[in-house]
Structure formats: C-alpha cells, structure tokens
PDB file of C-alpha atoms and ligand atoms in Angstrom:
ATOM      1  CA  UNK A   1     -18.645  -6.896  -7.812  1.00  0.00           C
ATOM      2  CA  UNK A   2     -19.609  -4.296  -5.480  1.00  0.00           C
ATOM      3  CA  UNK A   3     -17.015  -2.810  -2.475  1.00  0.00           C
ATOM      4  CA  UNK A   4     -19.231  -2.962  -0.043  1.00  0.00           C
ATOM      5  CA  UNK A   5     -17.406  -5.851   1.957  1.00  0.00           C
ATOM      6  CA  UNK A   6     -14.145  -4.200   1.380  1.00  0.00           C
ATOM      7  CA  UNK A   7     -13.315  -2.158   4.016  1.00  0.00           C
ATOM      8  CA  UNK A   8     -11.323   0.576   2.527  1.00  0.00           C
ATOM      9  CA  UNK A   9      -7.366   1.045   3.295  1.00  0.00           C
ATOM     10  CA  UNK A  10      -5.150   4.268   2.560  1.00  0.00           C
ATOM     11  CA  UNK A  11      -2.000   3.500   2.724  1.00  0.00           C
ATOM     12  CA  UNK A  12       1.134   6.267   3.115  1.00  0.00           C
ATOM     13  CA  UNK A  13       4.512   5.086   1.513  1.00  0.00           C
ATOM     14  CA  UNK A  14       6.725   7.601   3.537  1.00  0.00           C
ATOM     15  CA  UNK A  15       9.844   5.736   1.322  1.00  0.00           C
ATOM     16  CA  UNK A  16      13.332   7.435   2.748  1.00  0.00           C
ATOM     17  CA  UNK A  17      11.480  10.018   4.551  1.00  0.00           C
ATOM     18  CA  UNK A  18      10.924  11.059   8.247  1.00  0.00           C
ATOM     19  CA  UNK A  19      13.725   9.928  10.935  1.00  0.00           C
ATOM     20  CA  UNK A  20      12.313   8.076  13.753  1.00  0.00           C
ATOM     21  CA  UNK A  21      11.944  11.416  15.755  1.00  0.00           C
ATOM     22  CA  UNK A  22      10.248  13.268  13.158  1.00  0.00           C
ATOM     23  CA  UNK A  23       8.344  10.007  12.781  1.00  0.00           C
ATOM     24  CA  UNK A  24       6.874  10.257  16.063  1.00  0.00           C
ATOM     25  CA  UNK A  25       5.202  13.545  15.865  1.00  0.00           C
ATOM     26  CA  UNK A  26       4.091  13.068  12.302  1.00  0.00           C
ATOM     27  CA  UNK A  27       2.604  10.148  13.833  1.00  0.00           C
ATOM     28  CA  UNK A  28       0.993  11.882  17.042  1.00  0.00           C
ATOM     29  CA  UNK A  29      -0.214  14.710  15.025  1.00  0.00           C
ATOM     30  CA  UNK A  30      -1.894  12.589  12.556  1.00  0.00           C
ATOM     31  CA  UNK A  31      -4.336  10.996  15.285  1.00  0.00           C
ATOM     32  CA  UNK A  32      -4.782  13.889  16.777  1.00  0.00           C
ATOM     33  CA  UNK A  33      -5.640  15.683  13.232  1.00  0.00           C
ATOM     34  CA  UNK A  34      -8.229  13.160  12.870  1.00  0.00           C
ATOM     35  CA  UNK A  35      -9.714  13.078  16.439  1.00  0.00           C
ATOM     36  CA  UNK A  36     -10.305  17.017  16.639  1.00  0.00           C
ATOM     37  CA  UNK A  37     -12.051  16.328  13.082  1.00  0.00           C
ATOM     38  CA  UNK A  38     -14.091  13.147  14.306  1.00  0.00           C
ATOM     39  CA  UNK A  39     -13.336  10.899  12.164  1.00  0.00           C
ATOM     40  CA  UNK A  40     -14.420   7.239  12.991  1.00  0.00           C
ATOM     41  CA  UNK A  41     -11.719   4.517  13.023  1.00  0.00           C
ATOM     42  CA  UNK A  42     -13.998   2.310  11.970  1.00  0.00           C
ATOM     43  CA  UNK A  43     -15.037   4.030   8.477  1.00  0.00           C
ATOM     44  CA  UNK A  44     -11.245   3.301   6.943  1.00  0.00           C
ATOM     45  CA  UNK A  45      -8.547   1.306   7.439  1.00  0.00           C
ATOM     46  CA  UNK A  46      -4.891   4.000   8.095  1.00  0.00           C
ATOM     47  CA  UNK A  47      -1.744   2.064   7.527  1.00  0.00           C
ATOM     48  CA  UNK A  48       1.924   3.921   7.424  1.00  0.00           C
ATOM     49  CA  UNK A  49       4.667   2.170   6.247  1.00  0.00           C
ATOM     50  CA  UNK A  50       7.793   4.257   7.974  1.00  0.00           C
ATOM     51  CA  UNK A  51      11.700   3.605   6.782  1.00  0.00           C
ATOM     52  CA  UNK A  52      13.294  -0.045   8.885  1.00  0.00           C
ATOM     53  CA  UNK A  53      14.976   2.247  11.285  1.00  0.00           C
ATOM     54  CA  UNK A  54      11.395   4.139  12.894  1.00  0.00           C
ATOM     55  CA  UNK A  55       9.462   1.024  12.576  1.00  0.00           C
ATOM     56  CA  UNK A  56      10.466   0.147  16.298  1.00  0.00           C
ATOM     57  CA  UNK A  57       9.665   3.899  17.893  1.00  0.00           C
ATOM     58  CA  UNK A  58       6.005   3.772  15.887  1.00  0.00           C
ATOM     59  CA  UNK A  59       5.143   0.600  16.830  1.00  0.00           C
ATOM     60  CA  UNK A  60       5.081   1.137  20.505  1.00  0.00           C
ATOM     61  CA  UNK A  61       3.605   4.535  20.149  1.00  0.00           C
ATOM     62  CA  UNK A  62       1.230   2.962  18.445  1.00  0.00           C
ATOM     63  CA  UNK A  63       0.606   0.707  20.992  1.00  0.00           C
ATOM     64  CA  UNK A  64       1.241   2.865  24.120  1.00  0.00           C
ATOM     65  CA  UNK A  65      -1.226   5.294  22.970  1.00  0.00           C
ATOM     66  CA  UNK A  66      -3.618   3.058  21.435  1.00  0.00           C
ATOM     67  CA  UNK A  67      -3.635   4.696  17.751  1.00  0.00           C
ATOM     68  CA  UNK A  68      -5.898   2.834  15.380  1.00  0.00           C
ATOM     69  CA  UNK A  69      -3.248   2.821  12.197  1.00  0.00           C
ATOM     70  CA  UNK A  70      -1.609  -0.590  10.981  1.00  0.00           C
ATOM     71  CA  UNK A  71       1.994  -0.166  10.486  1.00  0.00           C
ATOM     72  CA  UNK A  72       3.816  -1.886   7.768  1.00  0.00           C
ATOM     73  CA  UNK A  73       7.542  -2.312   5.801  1.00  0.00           C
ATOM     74  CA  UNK A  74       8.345  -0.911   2.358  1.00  0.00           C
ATOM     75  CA  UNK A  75      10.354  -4.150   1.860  1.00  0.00           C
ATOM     76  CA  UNK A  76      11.564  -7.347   3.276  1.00  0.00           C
ATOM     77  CA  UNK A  77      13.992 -10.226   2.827  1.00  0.00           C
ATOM     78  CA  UNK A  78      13.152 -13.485   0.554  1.00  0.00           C
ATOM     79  CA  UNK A  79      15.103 -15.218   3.114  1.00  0.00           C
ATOM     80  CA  UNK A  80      14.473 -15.600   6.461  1.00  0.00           C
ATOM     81  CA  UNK A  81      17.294 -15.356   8.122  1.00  0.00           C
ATOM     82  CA  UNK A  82      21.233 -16.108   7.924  1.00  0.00           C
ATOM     83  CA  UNK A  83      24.272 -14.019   6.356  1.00  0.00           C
ATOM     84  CA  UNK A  84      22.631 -11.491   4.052  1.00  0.00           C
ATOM     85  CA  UNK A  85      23.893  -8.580   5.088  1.00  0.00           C
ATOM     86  CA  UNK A  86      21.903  -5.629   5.285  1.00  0.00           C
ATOM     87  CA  UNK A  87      18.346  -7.136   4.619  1.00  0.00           C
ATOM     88  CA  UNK A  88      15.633  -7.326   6.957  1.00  0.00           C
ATOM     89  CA  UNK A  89      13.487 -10.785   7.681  1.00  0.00           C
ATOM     90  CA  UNK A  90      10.002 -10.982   7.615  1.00  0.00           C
ATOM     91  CA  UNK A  91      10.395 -12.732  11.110  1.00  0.00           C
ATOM     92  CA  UNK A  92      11.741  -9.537  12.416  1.00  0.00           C
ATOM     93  CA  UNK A  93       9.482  -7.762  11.108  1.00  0.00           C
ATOM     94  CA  UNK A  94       6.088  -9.947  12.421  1.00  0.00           C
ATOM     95  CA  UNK A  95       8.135  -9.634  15.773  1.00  0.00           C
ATOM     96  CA  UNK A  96       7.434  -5.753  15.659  1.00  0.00           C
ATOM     97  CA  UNK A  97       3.764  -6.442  14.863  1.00  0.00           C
ATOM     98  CA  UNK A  98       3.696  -4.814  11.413  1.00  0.00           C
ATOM     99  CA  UNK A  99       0.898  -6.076   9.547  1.00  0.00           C
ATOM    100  CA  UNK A 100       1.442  -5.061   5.939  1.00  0.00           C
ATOM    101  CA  UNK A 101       4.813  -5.035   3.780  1.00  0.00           C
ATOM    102  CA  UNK A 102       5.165  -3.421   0.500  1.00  0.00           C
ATOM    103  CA  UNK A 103       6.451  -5.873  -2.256  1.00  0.00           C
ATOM    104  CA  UNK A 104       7.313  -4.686  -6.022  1.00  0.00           C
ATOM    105  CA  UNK A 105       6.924  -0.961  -5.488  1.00  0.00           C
ATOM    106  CA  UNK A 106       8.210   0.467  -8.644  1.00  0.00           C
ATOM    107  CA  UNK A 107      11.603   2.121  -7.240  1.00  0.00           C
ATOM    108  CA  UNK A 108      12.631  -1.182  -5.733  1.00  0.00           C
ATOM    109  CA  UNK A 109      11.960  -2.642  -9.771  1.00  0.00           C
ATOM    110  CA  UNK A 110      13.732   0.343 -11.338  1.00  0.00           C
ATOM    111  CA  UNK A 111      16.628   1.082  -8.766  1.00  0.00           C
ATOM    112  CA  UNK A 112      17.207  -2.427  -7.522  1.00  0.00           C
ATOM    113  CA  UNK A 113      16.428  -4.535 -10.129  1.00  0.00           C
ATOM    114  CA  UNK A 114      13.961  -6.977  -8.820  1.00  0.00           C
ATOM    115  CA  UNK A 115      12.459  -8.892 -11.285  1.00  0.00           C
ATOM    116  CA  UNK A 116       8.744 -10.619 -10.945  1.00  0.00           C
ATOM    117  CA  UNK A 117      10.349 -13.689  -9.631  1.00  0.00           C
ATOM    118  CA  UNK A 118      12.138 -11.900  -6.797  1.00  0.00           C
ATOM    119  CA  UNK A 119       8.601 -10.177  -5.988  1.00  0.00           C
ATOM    120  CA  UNK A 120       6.917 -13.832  -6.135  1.00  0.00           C
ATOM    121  CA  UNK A 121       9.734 -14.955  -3.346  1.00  0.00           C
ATOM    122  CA  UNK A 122       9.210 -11.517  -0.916  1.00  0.00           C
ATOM    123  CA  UNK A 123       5.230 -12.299  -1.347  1.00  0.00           C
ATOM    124  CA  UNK A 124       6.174 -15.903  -0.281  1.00  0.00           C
ATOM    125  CA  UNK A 125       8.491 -14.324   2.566  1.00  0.00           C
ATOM    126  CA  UNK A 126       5.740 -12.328   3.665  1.00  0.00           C
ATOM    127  CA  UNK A 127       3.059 -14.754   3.857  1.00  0.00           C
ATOM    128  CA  UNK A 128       5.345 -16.914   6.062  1.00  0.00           C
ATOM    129  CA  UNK A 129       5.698 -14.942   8.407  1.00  0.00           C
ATOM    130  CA  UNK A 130       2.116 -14.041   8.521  1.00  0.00           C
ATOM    131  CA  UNK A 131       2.595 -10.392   6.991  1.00  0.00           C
ATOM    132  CA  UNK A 132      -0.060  -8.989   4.349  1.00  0.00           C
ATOM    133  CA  UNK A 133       1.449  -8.834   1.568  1.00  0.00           C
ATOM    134  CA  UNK A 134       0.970  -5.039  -0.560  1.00  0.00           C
ATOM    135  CA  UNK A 135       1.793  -6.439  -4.304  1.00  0.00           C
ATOM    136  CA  UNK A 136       2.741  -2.878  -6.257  1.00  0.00           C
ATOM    137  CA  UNK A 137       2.055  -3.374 -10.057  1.00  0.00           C
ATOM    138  CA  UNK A 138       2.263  -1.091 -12.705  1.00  0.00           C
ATOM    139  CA  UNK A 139       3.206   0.170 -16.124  1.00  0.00           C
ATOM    140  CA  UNK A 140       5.516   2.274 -17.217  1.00  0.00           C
ATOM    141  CA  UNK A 141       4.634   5.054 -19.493  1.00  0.00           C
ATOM    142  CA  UNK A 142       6.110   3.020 -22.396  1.00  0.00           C
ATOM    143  CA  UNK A 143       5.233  -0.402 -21.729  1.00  0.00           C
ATOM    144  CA  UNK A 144       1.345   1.885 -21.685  1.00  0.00           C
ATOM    145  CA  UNK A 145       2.074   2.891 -25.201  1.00  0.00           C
ATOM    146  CA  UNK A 146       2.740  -0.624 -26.407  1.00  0.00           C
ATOM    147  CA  UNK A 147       0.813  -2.554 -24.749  1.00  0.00           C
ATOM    148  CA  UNK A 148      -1.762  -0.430 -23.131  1.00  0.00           C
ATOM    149  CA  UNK A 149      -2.623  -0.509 -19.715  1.00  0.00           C
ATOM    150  CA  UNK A 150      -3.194  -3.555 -18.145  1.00  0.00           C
ATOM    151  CA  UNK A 151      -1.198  -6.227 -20.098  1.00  0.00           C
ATOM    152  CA  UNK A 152       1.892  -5.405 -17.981  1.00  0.00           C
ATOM    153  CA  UNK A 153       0.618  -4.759 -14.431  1.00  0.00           C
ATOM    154  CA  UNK A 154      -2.033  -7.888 -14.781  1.00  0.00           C
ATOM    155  CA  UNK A 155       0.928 -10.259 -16.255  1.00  0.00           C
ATOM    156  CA  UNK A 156       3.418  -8.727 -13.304  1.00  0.00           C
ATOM    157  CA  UNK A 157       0.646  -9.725 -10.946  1.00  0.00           C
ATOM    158  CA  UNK A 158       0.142 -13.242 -11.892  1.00  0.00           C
ATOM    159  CA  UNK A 159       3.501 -14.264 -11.680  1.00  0.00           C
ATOM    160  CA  UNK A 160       3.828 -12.862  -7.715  1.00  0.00           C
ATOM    161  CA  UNK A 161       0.811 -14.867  -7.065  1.00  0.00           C
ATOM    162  CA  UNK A 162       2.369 -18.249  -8.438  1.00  0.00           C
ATOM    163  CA  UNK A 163       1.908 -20.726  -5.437  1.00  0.00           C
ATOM    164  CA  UNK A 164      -0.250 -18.616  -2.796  1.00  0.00           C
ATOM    165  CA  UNK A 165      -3.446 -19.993  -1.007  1.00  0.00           C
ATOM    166  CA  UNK A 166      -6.401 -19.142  -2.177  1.00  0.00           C
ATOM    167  CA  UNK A 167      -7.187 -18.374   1.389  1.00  0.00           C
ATOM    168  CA  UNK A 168      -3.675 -16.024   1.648  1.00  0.00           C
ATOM    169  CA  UNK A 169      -4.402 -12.182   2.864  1.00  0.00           C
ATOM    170  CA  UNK A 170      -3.482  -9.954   0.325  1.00  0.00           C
ATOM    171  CA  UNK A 171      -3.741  -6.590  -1.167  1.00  0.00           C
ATOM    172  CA  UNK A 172      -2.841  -5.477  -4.758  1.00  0.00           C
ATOM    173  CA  UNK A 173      -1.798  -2.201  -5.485  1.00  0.00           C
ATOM    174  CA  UNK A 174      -2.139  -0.402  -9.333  1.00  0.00           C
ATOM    175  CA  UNK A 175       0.314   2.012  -9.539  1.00  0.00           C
ATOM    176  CA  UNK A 176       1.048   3.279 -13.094  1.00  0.00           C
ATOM    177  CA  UNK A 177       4.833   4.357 -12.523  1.00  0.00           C
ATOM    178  CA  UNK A 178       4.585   7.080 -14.983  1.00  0.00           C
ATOM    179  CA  UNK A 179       2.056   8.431 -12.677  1.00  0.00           C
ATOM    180  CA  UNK A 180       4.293   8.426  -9.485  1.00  0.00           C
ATOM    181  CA  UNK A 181       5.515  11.096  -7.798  1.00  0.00           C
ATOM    182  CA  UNK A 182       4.813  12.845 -11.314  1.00  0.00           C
ATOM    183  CA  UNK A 183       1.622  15.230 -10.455  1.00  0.00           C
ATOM    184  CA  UNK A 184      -0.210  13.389 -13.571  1.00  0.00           C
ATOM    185  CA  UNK A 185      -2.679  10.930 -11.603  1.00  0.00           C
ATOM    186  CA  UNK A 186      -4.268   8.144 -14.133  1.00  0.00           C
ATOM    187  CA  UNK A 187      -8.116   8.953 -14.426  1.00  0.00           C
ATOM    188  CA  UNK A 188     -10.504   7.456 -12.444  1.00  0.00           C
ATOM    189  CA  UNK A 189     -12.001   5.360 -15.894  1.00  0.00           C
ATOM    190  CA  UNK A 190      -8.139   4.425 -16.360  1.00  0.00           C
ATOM    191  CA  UNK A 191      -7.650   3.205 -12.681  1.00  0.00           C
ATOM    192  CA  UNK A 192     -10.838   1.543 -12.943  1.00  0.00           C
ATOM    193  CA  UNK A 193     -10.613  -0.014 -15.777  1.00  0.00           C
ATOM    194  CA  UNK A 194      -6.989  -1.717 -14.155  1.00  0.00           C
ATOM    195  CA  UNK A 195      -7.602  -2.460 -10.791  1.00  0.00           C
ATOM    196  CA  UNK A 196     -11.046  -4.292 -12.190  1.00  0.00           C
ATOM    197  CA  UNK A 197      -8.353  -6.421 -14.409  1.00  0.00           C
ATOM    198  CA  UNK A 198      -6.237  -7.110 -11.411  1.00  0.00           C
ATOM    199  CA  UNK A 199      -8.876  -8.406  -9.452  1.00  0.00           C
ATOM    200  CA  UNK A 200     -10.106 -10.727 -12.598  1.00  0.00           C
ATOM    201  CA  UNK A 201      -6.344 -11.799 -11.907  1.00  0.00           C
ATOM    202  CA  UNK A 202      -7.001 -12.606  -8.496  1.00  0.00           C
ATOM    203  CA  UNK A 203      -9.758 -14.407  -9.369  1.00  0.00           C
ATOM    204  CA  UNK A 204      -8.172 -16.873 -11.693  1.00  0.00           C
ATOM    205  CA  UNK A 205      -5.301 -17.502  -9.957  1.00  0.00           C
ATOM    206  CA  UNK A 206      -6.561 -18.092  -6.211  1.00  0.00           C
ATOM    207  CA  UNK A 207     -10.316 -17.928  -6.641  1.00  0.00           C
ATOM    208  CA  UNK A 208     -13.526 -15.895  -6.977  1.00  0.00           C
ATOM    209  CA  UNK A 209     -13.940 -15.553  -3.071  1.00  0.00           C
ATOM    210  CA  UNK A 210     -10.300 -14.384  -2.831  1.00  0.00           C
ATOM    211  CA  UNK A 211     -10.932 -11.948  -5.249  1.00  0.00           C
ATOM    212  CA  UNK A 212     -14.204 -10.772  -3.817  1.00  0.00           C
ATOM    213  CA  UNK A 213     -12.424  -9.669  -0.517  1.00  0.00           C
ATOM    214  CA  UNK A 214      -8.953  -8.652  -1.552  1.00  0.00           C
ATOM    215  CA  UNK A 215      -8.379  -5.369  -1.503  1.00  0.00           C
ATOM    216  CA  UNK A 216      -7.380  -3.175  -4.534  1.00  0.00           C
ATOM    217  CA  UNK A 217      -5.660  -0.082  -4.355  1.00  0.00           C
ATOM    218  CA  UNK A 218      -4.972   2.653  -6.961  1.00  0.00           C
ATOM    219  CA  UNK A 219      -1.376   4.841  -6.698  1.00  0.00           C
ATOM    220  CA  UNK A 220       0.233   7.545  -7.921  1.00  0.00           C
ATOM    221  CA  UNK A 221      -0.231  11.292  -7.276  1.00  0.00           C
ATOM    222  CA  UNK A 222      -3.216  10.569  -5.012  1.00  0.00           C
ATOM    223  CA  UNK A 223      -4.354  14.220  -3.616  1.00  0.00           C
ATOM    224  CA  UNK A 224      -7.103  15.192  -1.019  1.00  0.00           C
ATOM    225  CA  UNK A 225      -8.480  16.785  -4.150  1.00  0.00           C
ATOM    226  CA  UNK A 226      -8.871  13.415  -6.528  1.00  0.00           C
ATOM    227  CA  UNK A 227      -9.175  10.832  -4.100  1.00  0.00           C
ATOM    228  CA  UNK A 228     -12.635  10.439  -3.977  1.00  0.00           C
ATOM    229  CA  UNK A 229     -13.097  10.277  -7.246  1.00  0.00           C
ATOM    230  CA  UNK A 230     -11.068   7.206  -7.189  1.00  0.00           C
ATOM    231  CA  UNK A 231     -12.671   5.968  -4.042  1.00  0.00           C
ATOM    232  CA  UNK A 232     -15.859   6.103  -6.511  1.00  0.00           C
ATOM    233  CA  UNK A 233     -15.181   3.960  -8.426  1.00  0.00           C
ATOM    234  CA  UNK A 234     -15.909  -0.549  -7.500  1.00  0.00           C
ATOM    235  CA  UNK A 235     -12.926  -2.187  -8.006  1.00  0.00           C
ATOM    236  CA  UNK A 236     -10.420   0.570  -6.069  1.00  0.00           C
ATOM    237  CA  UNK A 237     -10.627  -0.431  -2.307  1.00  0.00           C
ATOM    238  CA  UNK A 238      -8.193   2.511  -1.303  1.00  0.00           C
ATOM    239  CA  UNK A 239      -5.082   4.376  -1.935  1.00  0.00           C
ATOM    240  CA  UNK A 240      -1.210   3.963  -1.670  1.00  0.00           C
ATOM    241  CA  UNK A 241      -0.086   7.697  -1.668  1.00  0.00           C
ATOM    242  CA  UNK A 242       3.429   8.585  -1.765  1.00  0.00           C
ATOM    243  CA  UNK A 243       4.199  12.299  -1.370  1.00  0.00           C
ATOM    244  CA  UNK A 244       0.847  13.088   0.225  1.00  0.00           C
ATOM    245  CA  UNK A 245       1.398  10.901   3.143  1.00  0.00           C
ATOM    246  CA  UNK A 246       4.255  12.682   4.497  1.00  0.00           C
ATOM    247  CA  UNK A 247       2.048  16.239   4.818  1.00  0.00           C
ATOM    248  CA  UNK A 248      -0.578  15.530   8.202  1.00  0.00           C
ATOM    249  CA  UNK A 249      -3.308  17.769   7.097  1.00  0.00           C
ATOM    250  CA  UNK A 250      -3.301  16.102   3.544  1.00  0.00           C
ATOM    251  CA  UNK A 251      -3.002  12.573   4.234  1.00  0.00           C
ATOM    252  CA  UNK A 252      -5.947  13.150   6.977  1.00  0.00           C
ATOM    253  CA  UNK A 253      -7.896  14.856   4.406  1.00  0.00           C
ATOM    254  CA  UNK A 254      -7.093  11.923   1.741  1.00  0.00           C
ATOM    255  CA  UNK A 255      -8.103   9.469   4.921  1.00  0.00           C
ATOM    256  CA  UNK A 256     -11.480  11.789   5.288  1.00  0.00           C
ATOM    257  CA  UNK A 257     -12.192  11.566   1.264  1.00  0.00           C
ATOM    258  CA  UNK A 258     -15.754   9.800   2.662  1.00  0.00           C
ATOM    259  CA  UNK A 259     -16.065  13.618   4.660  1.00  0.00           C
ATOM    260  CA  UNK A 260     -15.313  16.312   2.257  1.00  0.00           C
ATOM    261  CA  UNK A 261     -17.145  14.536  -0.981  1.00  0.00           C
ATOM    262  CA  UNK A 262     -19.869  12.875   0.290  1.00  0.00           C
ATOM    263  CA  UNK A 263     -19.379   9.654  -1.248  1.00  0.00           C
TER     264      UNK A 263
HETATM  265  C1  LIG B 301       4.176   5.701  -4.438  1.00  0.00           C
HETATM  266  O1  LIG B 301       5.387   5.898  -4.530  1.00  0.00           O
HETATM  267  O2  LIG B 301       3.758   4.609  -4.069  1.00  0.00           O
HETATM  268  C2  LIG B 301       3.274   6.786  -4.788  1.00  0.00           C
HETATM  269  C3  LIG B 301       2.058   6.480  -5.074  1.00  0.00           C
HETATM  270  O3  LIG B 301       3.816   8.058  -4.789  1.00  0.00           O
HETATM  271  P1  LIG B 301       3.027   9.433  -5.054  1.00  0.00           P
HETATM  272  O4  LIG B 301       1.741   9.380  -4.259  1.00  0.00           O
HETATM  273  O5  LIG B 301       3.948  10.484  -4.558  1.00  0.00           O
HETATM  274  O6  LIG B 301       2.751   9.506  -6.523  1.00  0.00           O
END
C-alpha cells in the first residue's frame, strides 16, 4: 500500500494550553511562519486542535483571514445534547465548523477513565454530527512488554470501529503512551510496523478501500528533527504532536519535514 493518495496531516494537540488570546497570535504567527518560508498549502494538511474555550476566537480568525489549517476538539460528548453538565456536543461543535475531534487520546483513558466502549460511543458522536473522527490508540509501556506492540493498540482500535460505515471519514492515530510527552519517540521500524497493523484493522473491519484512504498517524515526542523519518515510512500518513505544537517555529518546521529532508 503506497501513501501516495494520502494526503498527509500534522496534527498539534495543544491539550490545556494557550488561552484564547495567546491562541490567536500563536495562530497568526504560525501562517505567517509558513508564508515568509513558502510553504504550499497544498503539500500538507495543518490541523490545531485548541482547548473548548479558544475554539470560537480561532475559528473566525481562521475564517476572516482565510488561513488554510482545519481546526478540531480534543474531545466531545457521546450524547448530543440534554443535562450533562459540563460536556460539549458534537452538534456544537460542527456548528463552529471544526472538522476533526480527538477521541481516546491517552490522558482522557488514564485520567478519566474512558474505556474502549466509551471511545466507540464519542466515534459514533462524532460521525453524527459529521466530525472526523481522530481515534488515539496506543500501548502502554507495560502492556508493550507483555504483549508487544500492536496487540493492544490494534484490539483498542477494533472495538471503536464496531458499527461505522465503511464509507465513514476517519483517521487513526498510533500513539505509544510510554512515548508521550516522554522525549523517547518509538522508532520509525516500531511506528511502522504499528500503524501498518492498524490499517490491516481498518481493513477488516470497514473494508480494503477504507483502509486504502484513511489516514494513519504516528504520536509521541514528534520533533522537527525525527519527523521525517517517520513521514518515510508507507503506512504513517502524518503526525499528532503534543509539546511541539505549542512552539511556532517547531511545529512549522515539523509541518515543512517535506523541506528540510528532502523526502
Ligand atoms: C500527544 O499528547 O498526543 C503527544 C503526541 O504528545 P507529545 O508530542 O508531547 O509526545
């Protein structure tokens, strides 16, 4: 399976980070980063996925200045409305034209509990309300000592794809959690080796076309100075980078990995 139909997507997590203010001139600065340096929208899909409370102020700077990034959520309801106090619906959400929401992420496993089941219901949330779902899978560093690498991410993945459409619009993101936030990226091979099970996932469970043009990310301590030699390899379509999104010059260098490698 080659990438070549895949249009890459880097993808910056900015989790409790940047207030709505400091939002907007990471935001501005950002374009502007990549205009001086020429980079072509077209080459790479940008997405940012700010806290709930900036998601209003970046969308219509977004639209008022006509910035080529996708926004998205870090999370969303299962339901879709109603007396749930303190969630946020997918149908809000869609309203504010954010294309992408992150479902599964590891923090919302470890500090919130959600279990695969409540993942499968977000993913179902999301696709409702016509929101691309980012699936986060990953192992941690024990479940990689006893069961290796992919048993765990590729089982987590199957069960928050019960009962979506082969023709649904999704993206998958491997992200070993003992490789989060932790400086200690998995290797290229390693990520490879995953993501390529993933999409084997994808392909049993909504299709081979479906797997052919869903995207594949790889996350976890994602640099300017290894992403391309993740970007290298077939089955990773792009990046979700945590800490690295929330420094301009680094995230546009990670966005420019096609620039400063040559791949
Ligand atoms: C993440 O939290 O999704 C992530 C990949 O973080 P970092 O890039 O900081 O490892």
């Amino acid at each position: 399976m080659g990438s070549v139909t895949r249009k890459p997507l880097i993808a910056g997590n900015w989790k409790m980070n940047l207030d709505h203010l400091q939002a907007v001139a990471f935001v501005q600065k950002l374009h502007w980063t990549l205009k001086d340096a020429g980079h072509e929208n077209d080459s790479v899909e940008v997405a940012v996925f700010p806290p709930f409370t900036d998601i209003r102020t970046v969308q219509t700077l977004i639209d008022a200045d006509k910035i080529p990034f996708a926004l998205g959520a870090q999370d969303l309801s299962t339901k879709d409305s109603g007396a749930y106090t303190g969630e946020v619906s997918g149908a809000f959400l869609a309203k504010l034209d954010a294309r992408y929401v992150i479902i599964g992420h590891s923090e919302r496993r470890e500090y919130h509990g959600e279990s695969d089941d409540v993942v499968a219901a977000k993913v179902q949330a999301a696709l409702r309300h016509g929101l691309v779902p980012v699936i986060c899978v990953g192992e941690t560093a024990e479940d990689l000592e006893k069961f290796g690498a992919s048993a765990v991410p590729a089982g987590q993945l199957k069960t928050a794809l019960e009962g979506v459409a082969s023709d649904a619009d999704i993206v998958v993101a491997y992200e070993p959690v003992w490789a989060i936030g932790s400086g200690q990226a998995a290797t290229p091979d390693q990520a490879q080796e995953v993501c390529a099970k993933l999409r084997a996932v994808v392909a049993e469970s909504l299709g081979a076309d479906a797997a052919e043009k869903t995207r594949v990310l790889y996350g976890g301590s994602v640099k300017s100075g290894n992403i391309a030699s993740f970007m290298r390899e077939p089955d990773v379509d792009g990046a979700l980078v945590g800490g690295a999104s929330l420094v301009v010059d680094e995230f546009a260098a990670i966005i420019r990995y096609q620039k400063h490698v040559g791949v």
